[in-house]
Coordinates of C-alpha atoms in Angstrom, one line a residue:
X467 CA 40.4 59.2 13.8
X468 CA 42.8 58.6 16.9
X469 CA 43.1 54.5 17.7
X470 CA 42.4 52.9 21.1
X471 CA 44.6 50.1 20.5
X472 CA 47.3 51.6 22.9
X473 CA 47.7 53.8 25.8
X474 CA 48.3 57.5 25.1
X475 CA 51.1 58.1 27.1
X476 CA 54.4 59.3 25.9
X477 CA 56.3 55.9 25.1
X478 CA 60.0 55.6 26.6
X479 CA 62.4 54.7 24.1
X480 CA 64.8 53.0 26.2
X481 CA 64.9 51.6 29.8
X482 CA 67.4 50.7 31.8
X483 CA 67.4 47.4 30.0
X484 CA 66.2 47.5 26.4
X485 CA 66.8 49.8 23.8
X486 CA 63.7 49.7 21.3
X487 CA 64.3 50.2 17.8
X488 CA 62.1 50.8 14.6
X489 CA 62.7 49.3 11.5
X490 CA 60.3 50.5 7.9
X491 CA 60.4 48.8 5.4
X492 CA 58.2 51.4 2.4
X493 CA 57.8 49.5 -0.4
X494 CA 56.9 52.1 -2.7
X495 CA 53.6 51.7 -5.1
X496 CA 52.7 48.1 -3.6
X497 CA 48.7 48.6 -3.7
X498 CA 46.7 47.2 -7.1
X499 CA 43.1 46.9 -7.7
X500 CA 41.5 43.2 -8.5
X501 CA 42.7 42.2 -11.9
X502 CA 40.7 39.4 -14.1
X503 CA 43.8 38.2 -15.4
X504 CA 45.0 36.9 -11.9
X505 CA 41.4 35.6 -11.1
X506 CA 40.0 38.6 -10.0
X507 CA 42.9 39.2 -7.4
X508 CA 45.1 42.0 -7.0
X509 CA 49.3 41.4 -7.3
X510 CA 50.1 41.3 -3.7
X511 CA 46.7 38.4 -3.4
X512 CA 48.8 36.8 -6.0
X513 CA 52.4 36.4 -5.0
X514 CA 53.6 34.0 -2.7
X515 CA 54.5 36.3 0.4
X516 CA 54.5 33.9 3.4
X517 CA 56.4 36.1 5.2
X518 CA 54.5 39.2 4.7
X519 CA 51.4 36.7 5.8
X520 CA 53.7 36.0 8.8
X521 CA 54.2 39.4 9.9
X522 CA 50.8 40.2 9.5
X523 CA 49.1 37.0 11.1
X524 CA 51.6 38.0 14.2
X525 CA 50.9 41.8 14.4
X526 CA 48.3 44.4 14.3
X527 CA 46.8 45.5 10.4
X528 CA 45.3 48.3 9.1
X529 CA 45.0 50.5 6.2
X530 CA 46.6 53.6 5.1
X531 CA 45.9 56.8 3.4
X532 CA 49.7 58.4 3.2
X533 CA 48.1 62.0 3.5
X534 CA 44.8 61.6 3.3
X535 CA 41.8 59.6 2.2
X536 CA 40.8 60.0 -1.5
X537 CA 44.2 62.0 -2.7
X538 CA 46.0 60.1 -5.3
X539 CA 49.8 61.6 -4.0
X540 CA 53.2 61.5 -5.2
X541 CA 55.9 60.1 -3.6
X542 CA 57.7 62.9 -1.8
X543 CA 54.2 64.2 -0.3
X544 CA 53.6 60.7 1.3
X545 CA 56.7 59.9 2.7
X546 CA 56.5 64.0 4.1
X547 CA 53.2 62.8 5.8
X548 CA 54.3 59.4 7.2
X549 CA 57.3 60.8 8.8
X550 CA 55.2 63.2 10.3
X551 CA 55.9 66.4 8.4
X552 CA 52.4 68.3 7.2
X553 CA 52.8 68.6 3.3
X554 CA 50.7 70.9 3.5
X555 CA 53.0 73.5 5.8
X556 CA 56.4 72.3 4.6
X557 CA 56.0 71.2 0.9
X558 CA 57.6 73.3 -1.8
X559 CA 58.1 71.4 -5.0
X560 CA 60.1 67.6 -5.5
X561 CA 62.5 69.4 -7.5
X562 CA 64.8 70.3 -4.2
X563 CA 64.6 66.8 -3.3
X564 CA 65.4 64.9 -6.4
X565 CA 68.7 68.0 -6.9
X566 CA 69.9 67.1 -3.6
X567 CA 69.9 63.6 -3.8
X568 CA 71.2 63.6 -6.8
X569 CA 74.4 65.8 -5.4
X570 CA 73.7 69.0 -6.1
X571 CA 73.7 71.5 -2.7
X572 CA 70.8 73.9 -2.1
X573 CA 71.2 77.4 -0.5
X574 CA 67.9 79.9 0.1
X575 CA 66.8 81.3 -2.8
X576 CA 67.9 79.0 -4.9
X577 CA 65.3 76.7 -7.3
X578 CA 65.4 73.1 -8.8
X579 CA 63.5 70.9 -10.9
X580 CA 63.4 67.1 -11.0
X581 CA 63.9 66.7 -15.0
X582 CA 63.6 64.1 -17.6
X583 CA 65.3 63.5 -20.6
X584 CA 62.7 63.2 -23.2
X585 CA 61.9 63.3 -27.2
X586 CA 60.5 66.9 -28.0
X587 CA 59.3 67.3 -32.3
X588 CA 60.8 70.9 -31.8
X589 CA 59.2 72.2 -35.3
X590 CA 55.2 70.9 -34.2
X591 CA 56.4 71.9 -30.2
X592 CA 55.1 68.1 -29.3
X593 CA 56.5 66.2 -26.4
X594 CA 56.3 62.5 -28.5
X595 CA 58.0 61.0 -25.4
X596 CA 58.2 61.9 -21.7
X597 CA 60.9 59.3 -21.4
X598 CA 63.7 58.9 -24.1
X599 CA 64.8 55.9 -23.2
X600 CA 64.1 54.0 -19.6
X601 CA 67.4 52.3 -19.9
X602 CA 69.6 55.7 -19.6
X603 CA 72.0 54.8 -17.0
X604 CA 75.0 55.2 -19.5
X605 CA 73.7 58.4 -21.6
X606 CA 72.3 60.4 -18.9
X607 CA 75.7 61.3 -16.9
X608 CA 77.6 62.2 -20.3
X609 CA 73.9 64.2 -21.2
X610 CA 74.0 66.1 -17.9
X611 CA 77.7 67.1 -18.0
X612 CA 77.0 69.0 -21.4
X613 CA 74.3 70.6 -19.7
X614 CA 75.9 71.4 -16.4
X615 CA 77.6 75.2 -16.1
X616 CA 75.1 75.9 -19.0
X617 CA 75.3 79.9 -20.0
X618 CA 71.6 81.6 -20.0
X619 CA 72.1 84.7 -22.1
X620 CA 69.5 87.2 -21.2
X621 CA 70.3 86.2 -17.4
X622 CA 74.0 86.7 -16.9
X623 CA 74.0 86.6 -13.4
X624 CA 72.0 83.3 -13.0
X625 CA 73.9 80.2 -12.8
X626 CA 73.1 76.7 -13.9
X627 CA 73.8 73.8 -12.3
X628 CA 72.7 69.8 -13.6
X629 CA 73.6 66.4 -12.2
X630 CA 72.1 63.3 -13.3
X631 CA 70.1 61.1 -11.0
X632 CA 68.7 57.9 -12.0
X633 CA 67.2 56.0 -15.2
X634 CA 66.1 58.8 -17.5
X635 CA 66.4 61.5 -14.9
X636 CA 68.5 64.6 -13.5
X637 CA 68.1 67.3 -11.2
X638 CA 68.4 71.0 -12.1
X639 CA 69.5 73.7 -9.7
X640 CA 69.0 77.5 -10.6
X641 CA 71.2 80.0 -8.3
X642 CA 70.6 83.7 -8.6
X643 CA 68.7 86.8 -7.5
X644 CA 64.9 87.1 -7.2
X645 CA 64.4 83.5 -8.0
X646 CA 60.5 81.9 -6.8
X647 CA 59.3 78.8 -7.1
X648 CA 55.9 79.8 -8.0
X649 CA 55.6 78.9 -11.1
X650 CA 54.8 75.9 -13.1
X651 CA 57.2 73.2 -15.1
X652 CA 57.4 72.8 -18.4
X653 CA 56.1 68.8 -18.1
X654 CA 53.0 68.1 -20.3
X655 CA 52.4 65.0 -18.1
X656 CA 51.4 63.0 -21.1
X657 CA 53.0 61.9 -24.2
X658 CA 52.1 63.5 -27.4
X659 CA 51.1 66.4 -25.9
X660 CA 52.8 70.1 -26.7
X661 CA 55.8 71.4 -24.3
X662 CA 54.5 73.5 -21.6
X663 CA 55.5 76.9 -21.4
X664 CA 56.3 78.1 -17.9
X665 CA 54.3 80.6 -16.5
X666 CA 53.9 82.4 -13.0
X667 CA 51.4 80.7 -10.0
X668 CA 51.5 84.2 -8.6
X669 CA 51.3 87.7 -10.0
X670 CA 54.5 88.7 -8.8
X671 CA 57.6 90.0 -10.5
X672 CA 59.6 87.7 -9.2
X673 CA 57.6 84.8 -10.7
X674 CA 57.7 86.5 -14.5
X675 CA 61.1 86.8 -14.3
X676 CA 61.6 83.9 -13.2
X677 CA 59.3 81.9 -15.7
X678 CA 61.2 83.9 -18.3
X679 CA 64.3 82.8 -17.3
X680 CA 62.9 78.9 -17.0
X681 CA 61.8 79.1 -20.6
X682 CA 64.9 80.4 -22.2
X683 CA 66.9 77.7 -19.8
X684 CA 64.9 75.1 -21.7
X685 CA 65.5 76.0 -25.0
X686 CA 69.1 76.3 -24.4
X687 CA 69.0 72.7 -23.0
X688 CA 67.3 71.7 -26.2
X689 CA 70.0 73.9 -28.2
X690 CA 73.2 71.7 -26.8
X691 CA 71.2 68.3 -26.5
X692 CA 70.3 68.7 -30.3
X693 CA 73.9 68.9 -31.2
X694 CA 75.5 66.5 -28.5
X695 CA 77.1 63.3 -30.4
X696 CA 75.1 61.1 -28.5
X697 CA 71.9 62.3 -29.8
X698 CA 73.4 62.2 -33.2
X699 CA 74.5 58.9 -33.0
X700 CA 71.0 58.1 -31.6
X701 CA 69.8 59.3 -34.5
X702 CA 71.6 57.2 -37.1
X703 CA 70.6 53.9 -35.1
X704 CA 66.7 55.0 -35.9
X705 CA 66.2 55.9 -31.8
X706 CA 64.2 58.8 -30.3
X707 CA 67.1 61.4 -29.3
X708 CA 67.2 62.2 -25.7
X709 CA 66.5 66.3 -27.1
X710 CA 64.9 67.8 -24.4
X711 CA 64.9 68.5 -20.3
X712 CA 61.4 68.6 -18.8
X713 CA 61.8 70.7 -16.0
X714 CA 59.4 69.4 -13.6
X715 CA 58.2 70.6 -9.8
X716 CA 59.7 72.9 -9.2
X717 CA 60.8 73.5 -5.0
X718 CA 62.9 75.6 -3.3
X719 CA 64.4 74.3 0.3
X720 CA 62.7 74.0 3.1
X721 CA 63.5 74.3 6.9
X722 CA 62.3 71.4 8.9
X723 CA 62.8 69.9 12.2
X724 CA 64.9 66.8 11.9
X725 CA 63.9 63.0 12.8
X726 CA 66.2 63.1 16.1
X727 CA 64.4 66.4 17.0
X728 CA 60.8 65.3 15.9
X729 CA 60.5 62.0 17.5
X730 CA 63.6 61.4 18.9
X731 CA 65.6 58.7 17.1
X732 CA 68.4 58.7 15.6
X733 CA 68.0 57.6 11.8
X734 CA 69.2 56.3 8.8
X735 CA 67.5 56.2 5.1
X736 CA 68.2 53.7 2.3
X737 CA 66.7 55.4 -0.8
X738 CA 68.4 55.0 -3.7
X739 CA 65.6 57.1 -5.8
X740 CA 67.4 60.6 -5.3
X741 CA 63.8 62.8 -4.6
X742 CA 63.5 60.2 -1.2
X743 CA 67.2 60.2 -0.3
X744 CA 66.9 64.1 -0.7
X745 CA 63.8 64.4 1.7
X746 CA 66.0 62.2 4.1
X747 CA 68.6 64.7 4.0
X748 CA 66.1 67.2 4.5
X749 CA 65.3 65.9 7.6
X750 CA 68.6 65.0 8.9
X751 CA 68.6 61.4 8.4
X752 CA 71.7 59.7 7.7
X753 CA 71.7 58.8 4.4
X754 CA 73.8 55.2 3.3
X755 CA 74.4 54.4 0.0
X756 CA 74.2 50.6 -1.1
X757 CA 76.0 49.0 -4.3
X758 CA 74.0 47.0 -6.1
X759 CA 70.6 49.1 -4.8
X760 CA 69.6 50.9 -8.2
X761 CA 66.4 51.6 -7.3
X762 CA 65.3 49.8 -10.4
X763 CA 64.4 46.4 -11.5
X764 CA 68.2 45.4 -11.5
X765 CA 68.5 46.4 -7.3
X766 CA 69.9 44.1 -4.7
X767 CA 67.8 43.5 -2.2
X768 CA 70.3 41.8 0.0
X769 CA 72.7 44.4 -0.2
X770 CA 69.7 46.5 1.4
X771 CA 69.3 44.0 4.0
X772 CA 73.0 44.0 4.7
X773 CA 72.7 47.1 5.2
X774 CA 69.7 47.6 7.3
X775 CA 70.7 45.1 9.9
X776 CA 74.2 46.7 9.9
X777 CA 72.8 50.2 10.4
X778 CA 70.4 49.1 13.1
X779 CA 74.0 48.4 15.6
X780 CA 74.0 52.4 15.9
X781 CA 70.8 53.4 15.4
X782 CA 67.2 54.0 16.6
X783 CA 65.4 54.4 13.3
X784 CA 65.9 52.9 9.9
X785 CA 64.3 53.2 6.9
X786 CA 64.6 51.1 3.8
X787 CA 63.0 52.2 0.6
X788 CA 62.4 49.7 -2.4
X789 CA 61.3 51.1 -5.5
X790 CA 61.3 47.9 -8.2
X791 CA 57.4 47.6 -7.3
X792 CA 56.3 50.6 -8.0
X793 CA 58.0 50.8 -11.3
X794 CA 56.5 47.5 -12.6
X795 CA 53.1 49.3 -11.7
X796 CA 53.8 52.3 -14.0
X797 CA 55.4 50.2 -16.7
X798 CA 52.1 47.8 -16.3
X799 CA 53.4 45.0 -15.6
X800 CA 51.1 42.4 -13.9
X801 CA 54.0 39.4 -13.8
X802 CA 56.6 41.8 -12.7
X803 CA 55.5 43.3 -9.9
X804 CA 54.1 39.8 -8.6
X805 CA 58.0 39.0 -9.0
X806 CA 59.1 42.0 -7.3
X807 CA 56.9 41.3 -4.4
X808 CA 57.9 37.6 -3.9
X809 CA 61.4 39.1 -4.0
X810 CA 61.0 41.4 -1.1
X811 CA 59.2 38.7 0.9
X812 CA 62.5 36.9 1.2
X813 CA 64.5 39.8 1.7
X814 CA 62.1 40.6 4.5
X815 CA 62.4 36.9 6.0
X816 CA 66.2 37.1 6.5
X817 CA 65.5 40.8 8.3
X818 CA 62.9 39.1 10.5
X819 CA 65.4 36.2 11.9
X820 CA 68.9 38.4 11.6
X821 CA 66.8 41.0 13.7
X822 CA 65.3 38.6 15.8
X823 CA 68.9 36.9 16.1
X824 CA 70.7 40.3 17.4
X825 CA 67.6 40.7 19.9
X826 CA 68.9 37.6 21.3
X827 CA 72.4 38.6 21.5
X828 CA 72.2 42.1 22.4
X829 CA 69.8 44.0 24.7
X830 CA 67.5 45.8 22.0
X831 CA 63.9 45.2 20.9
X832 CA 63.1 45.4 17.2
X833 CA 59.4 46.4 15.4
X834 CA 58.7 46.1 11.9
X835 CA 56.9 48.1 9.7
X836 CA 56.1 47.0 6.2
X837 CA 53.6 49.6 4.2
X838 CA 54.0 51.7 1.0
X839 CA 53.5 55.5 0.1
X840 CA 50.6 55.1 -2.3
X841 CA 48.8 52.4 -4.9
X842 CA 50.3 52.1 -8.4
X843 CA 47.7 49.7 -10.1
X844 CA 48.8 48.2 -13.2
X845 CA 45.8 48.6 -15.1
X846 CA 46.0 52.7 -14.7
X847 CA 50.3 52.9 -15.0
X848 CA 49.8 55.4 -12.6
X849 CA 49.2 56.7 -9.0
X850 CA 45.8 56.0 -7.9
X851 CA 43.9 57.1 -4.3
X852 CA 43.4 53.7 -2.9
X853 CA 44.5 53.2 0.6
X854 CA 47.4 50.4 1.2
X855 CA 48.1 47.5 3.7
X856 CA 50.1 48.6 7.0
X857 CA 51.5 46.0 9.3
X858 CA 53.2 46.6 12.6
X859 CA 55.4 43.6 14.1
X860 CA 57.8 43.0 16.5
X861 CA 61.1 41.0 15.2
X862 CA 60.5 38.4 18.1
X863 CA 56.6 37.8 17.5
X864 CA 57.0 37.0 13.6
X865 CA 60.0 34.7 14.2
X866 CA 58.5 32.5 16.7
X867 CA 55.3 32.6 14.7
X868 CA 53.4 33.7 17.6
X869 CA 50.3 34.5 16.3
X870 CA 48.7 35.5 20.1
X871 CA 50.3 38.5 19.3
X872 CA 48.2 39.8 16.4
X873 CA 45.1 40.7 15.3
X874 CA 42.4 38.1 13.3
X875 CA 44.5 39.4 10.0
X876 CA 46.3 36.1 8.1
X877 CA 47.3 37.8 5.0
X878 CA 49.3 40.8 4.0
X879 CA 47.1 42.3 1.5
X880 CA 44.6 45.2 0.4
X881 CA 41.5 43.3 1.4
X882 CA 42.5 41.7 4.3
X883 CA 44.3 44.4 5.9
X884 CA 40.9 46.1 6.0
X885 CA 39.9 43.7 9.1
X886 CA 43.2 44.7 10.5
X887 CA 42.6 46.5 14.4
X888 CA 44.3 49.5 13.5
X889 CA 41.3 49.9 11.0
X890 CA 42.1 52.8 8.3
X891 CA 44.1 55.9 9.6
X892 CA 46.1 58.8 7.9
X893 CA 49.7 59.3 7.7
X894 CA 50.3 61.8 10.2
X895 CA 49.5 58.9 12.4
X896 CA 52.0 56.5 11.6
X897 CA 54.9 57.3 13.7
X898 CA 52.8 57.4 17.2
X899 CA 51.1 54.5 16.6
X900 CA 54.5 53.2 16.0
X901 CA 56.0 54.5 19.2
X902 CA 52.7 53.6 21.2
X903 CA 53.1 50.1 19.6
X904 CA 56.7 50.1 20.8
X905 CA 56.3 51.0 24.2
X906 CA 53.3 48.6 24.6
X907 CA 54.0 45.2 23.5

């Protein structure tokens, strides 16, 4: 449903004397469900966010379904939908995002996965662990250089390209003739459960060669991860050997219009989850790279800040991801992710005032956005279809507290939000309403 909140005319960007600028802030998984434990409250009720509750007591609330109501998505299809690309027309499988973020290029034709490193029982054909090991950061480049260049002997003119990414993950990139991506992975989803075999999602030749070609490539990985040293040493110290690739979603690349061209901004991502800084290349989005932001419960969410406000000088649209949330949702951890949110809250209330700071300074206009791709609830561990919270602010009105700016909203959370006056919209939707908001208030 389309909103009445602002007028429908085209919004200017700029004037003659203030250049408006968009800052989101996605912090992935945030939603929960009501937990006993905390008193019948969800995570985000719990923490101590006052400066969420500030930006949403001083602008306009809602919820929001990433792609649509009742889908429980994955990452790469939300964020495709919120910055205003139908999954539906341009999605093609994670795996070209999570290869290109990690490093790897993409030309047409080619395919790539976005693989873990997991346990595989080779002699019963069980997956006893999707994850080897979450702490990886030190095995999984040495890992992924064995594999990298790797020879696939029934498919001589194929080559095989691997890079690691982040925690127990790596992208895969196939390059060669008559390769589809219609075909499934080789991910059983779920622990304990036997290795997939890859198999075509169309009766074409091109998909049973190429699910041939997928299944021998992952029993070759298994051949040289079996015999690497570190697995062996692994081994010896009684832990699960890091044995087998998962080769998961796989996408080809896609052709997309860019930010600047879409909505007109000129943009810049900080995603240090590879699959998100991928999309962002994708779309043409200038993509900075942080130290200290690992995109995992040891990130730096001042170095993000830094780098936000920094970026914001020379551009239009910026786009901070934070992944540490979503994370403590999957490992289900109720004390964590409350953590992780009170965290953010003060990383958000030094963007507020060095934001509302430069507006003073300089002639520019700055509005928030704080919201989240999907729910990870702690009870499930994993993606769920609830909607999340969605607040839009400008730098000046949260600063100065000026709560005539807002809607009847005093809390940043799931329930709350519900009262919001943008009431419950889809994705799609996000980045008018965010240029409507701009050009109105």
């Amino acid at each position: 449903m389309e909103h009445s909140v602002f007028h429908s005319s085209p919004p200017l960007f700029t004037n003659n004397m203030t250049q408006k600028k968009l800052l989101l802030v996605l912090i992935d998984g945030i939603g929960d469900v009501a937990i006993p434990d905390l008193g019948h409250k969800t995570p985000l009720q719990k923490a101590h966010t006052p400066w969420l509750d500030r930006l949403a007591a001083c602008g306009l609330n809602g919820l929001l379904d990433s792609v649509e109501p009742g889908l429980a998505c994955g990452s790469d299809t939300a964020h495709m939908s919120i910055l205003g690309y139908n999954p539906r027309q341009y999605y093609r499988g994670r795996g070209a995002f999570e290869t290109m973020g990690a490093g790897l290029d993409m030309i047409p034709g080619d395919i790539a996965f976005k693989s873990n490193f997991a346990y595989l029982d080779r002699e019963s054909g069980i997956v006893l662990s999707r994850r080897a090991d979450r702490h990886f950061e030190g095995l999984g480049p040495a890992l992924c250089d064995a594999l990298d260049g790797a020879k696939l002997p029934s498919f001589p003119d194929h080559s095989v390209a691997v890079k690691y990414a982040t925690e127990h993950r790596c992208g895969v990139r196939v390059r060669g003739p008559d390769l589809t991506d219609t075909i499934t992975g080789t991910d059983p989803l779920k622990d304990n459960l036997p290795l997939v075999h890859c198999g075509p999602t169309e009766d074409t030749p091109e998909a049973a060669m190429t699910s041939k070609l997928i299944n021998e490539l992952s029993d070759v990985f298994y051949d040289i991860l079996s015999k690497h040293p570190i697995n062996e040493d692994r081994r010896k110290a009684g832990k699960n050997p890091a044995n087998c690739v998962l080769l998961r979603g796989c996408g080809s690349c896609i052709n997309i219009p860019s930010i600047e061209k879409l909505h007109g901004f000129k943009s810049f991502l900080i995603a240090p989850t590879c699959i998100i800084a991928g999309l962002g290349m994708t779309a043409g989005m200038k993509i900075i790279n942080v130290p200290g932001a690992t995109g995992d419960y040891h990130t730096n969410f001042q170095a993000k800040a830094d780098a936000a406000v920094r970026e914001m000088a020379s551009n239009d649209f910026g786009f901070v991801h934070i992944k540490a949330v979503d994370d403590a949702g999957h490992d289900r951890n109720v004390p964590l992710k409350v953590e992780f949110l009170e965290k953010i809250d003060v990383m958000l209330g030094d963007l507020v005032q060095r934001l509302y700071e430069r507006e003073q300074r300089e002639k520019e206009e700055f509005t928030i956005i704080v919201a989240s791709d999907h729910s990870t609830p702690v009870q499930y561990g994993d993606h769920s279809s609830e909607s999340v919270p969605f607040v839009i602010c400008r730098a000046k009105f949260a600063a100065e507290n000026d709560m005539a700016q807002g809607d009847e909203v005093r809390h940043y959370d799931e329930v709350e939000a519900a009262q919001g006056g943008l009431g419950r919209f889809c994705g799609s939707q996000m980045m008018g309403l965010a240029k409507s908001y701009m050009n109105t208030m």
